[in-house]
XYZ file of C-alpha atoms in Angstrom:
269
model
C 12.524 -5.959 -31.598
C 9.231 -3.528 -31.789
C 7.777 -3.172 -29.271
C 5.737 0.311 -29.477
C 5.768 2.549 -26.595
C 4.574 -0.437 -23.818
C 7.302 -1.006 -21.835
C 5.674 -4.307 -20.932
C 5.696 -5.672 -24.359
C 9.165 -5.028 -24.535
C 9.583 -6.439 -21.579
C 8.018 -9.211 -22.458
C 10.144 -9.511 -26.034
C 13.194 -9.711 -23.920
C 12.229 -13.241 -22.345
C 11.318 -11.611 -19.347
C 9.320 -14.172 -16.989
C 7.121 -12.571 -15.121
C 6.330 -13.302 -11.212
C 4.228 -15.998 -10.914
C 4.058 -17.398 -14.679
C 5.303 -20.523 -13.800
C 6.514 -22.980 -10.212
C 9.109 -25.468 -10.450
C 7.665 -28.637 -10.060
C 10.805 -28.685 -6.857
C 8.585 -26.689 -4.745
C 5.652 -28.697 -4.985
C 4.736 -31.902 -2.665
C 2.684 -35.165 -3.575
C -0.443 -33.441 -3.390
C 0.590 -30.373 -5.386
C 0.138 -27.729 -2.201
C 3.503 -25.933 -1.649
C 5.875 -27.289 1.030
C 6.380 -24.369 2.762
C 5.460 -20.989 4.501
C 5.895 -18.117 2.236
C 6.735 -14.724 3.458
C 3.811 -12.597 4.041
C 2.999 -8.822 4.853
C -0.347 -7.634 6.315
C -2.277 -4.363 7.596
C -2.258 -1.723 5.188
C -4.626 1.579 4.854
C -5.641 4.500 3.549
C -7.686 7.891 3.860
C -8.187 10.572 2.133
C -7.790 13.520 4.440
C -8.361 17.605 3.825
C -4.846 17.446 1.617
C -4.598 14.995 -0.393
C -4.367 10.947 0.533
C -2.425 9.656 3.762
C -1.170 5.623 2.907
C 0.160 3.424 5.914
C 1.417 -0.181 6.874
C 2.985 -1.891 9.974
C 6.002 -2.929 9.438
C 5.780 -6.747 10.310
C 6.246 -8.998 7.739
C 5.148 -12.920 8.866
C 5.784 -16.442 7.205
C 3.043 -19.082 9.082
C 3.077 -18.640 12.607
C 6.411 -16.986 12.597
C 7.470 -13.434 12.350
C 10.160 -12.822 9.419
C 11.007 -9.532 10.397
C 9.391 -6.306 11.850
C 11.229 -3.891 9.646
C 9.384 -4.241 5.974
C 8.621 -1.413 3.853
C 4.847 -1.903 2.715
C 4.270 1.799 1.099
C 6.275 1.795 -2.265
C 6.731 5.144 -3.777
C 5.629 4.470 -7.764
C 6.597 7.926 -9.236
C 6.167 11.828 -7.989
C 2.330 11.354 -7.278
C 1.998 7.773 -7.134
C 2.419 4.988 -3.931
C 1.400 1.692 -3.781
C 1.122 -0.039 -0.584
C 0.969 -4.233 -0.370
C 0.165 -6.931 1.511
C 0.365 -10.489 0.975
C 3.717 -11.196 -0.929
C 6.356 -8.698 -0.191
C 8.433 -10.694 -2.758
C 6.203 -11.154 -5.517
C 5.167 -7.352 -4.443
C 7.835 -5.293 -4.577
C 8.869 -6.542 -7.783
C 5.994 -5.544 -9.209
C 6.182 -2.315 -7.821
C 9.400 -2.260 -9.564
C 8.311 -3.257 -12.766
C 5.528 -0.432 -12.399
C 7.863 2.582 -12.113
C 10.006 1.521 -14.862
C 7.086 1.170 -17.126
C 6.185 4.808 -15.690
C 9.391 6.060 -16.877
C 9.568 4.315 -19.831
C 6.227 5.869 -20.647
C 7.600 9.380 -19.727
C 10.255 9.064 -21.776
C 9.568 8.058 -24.929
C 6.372 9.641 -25.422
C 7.347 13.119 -23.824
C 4.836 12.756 -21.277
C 2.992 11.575 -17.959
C 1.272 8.701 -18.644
C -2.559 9.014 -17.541
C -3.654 7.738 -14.857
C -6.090 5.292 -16.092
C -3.672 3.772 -18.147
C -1.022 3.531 -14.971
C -4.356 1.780 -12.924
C -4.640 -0.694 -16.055
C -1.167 -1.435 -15.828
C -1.018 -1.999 -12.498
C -4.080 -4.371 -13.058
C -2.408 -6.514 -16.169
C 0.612 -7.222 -13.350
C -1.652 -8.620 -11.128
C -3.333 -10.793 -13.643
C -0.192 -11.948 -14.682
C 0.715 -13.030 -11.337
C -2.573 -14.778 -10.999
C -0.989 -18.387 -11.251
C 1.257 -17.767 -8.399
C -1.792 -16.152 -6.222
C -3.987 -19.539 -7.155
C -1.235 -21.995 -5.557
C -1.753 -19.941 -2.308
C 2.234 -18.414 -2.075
C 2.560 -15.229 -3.903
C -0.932 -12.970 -3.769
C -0.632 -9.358 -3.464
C -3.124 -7.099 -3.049
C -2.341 -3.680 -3.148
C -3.720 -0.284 -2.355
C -2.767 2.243 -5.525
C -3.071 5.925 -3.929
C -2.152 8.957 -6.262
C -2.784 12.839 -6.454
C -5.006 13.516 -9.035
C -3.999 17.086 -10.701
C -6.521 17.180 -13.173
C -9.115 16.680 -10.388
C -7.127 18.399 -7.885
C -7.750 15.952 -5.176
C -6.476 12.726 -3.516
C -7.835 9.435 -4.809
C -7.451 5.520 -3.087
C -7.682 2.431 -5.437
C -7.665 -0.805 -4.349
C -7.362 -4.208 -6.364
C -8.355 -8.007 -6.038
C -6.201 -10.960 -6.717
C -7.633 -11.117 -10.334
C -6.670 -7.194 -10.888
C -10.318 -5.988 -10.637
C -9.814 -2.321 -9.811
C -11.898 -0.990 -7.732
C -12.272 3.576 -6.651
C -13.111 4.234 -2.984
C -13.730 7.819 -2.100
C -12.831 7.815 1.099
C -10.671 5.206 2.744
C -9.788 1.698 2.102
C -7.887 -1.146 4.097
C -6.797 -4.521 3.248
C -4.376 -7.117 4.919
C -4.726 -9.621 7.566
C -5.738 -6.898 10.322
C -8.320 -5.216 7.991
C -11.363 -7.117 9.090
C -10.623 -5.450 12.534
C -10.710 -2.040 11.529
C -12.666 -1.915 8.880
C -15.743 -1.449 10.306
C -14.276 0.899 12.641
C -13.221 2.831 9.579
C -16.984 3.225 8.432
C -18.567 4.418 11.838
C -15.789 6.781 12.586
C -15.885 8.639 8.710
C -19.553 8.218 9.211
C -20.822 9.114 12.709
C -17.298 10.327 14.087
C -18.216 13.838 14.578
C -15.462 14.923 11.606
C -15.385 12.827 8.281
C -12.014 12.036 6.953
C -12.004 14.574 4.564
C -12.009 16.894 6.993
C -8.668 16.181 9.125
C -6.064 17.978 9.012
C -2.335 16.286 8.630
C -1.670 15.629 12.122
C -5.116 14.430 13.028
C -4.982 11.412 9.716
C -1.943 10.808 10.862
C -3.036 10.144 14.812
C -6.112 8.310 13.295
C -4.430 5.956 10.981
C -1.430 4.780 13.963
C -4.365 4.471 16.205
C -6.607 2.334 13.424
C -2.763 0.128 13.117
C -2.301 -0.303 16.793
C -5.978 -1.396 16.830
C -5.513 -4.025 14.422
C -2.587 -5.229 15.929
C -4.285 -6.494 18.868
C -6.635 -8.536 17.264
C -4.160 -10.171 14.519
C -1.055 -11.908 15.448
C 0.283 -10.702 12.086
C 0.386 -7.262 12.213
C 3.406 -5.235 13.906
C 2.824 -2.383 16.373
C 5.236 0.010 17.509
C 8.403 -1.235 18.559
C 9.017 0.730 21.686
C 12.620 -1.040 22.216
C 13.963 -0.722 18.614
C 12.040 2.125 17.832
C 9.898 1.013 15.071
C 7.167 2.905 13.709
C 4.576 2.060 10.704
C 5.426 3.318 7.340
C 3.743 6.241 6.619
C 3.597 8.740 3.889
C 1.202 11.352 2.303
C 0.731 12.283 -1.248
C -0.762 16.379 -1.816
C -0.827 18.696 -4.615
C 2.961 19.109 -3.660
C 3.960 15.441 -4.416
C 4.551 12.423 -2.418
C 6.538 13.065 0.950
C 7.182 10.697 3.761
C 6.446 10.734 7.211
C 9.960 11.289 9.401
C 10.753 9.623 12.471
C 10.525 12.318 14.539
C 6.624 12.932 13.372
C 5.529 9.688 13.804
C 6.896 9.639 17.284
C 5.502 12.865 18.499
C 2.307 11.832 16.835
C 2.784 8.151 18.580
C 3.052 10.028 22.205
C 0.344 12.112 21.424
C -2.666 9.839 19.987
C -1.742 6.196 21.435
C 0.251 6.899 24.809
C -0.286 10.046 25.932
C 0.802 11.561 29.260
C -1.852 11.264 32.012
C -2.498 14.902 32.010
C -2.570 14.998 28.548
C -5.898 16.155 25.994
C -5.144 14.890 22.838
């Protein structure tokens, strides 16, 4: 077996089957639209703040008109630098995400090295084309955000991706999901004409500004979770900075949650 230093091909010399490369004819009906509801995860965003790049998603996870779970895990940590966040999917999704940070290590590995970061944004585009036939029946999209810390650069930078694996740079923020529409625009005006650009918040004031952009598009989609105030559930949440990729705890995102959302009466946040 050769297969060079592409963890892919080898991959692919094993027999592996890839998500998405083919459907049983079992889960089809008469008219060749699939029988059921698959599992779905919306809202996801993120900003580039005075750091590095701050990467969030609710939590709720939705199959038709009813809700799967409210404890999924949309921001996938890739390698030291590197976090993907999905929705659509979470199946299809977090296999790929899996497939991506062996391929990352395989890279690493054998060639003695960090692979560059075009090559780990054309690599993340190749698994999405591959998992094109799956998106086209309507049951296993995924469209990701791809955020990294750029140490060449010495900055933050957001990627985002369409269904065919067209891979696209945004310099400042991007969202995507079910809830997006409903924030998106907010997005614009308030990097634009908010009196601070993104660029320019600190840690604690991203991280106020993206739960308040999530609780926003929770109350115009059905699909996307807000904060759980009787189990406790907050968005996942992480940041990625010239120190590496850390998450947000608990105890932040609550304090932050009190602070920005529901804040005491008396209160100036």
């Amino acid at each position: 077996m050769n297969a060079g230093g592409d963890f892919l091909d080898l991959l692919k010399a094993g027999g592996y089957r890839f998500p998405g490369s083919e459907l049983p004819d079992g889960l089809r009906d008469s008219e060749g639209a699939p029988p059921f509801h698959s599992t779905e995860g919306t809202t996801i965003l993120a900003l580039r703040y005075r750091d590095g790049v701050l990467i969030a998603g609710d939590r709720r996870a939705t199959a038709g008109h009813t809700v799967v779970t409210d404890r999924a895990d949309k921001v996938i940590d890739i390698d030291a630098y590197s976090v993907m966040a999905i929705s659509g999917s979470p199946a299809i999704a977090y296999e790929l995400a899996r497939i991506l940070e062996h391929q990352f290590q395989y890279h690493r590995r054998r060639q003695l090295q960090e692979m560059s970061l075009e090559a780990k944004l054309r690599r993340l585009s190749l698994l999405i084309r591959d998992n094109l036939p799956m998106a086209i029946q309507g049951i296993g999209a995924v469209i990701p955000i791809f955020a990294t810390y750029d140490r060449g650069d010495d900055r933050g930078k957001i990627f985002f991706y369409d269904a065919l694996g067209a891979q696209f740079e945004s310099t400042d923020f991007s969202t995507t999901g079910s809830g997006s529409s409903g924030i998106r625009g907010a997005m614009y005006y308030l990097n634009q004409w908010g009196g601070r650009p993104f660029a320019e918040l600190d840690r604690k004031q991203s991280l106020g500004l993206a739960l308040r952009l999530l609780h926003t598009a929770s109350e115009y989609d059905v699909a996307t979770g807000r904060y759980e105030r009787t189990a406790d559930i907050f968005p996942s949440v992480k940041r990625i900075t010239a120190d590496g990729l850390q998450g947000v705890s608990t105890d932040e995102l609550r304090e932050s949650h009190a602070r920005y959302i529901d804040p005491p009466e008396d209160s100036d946040p």
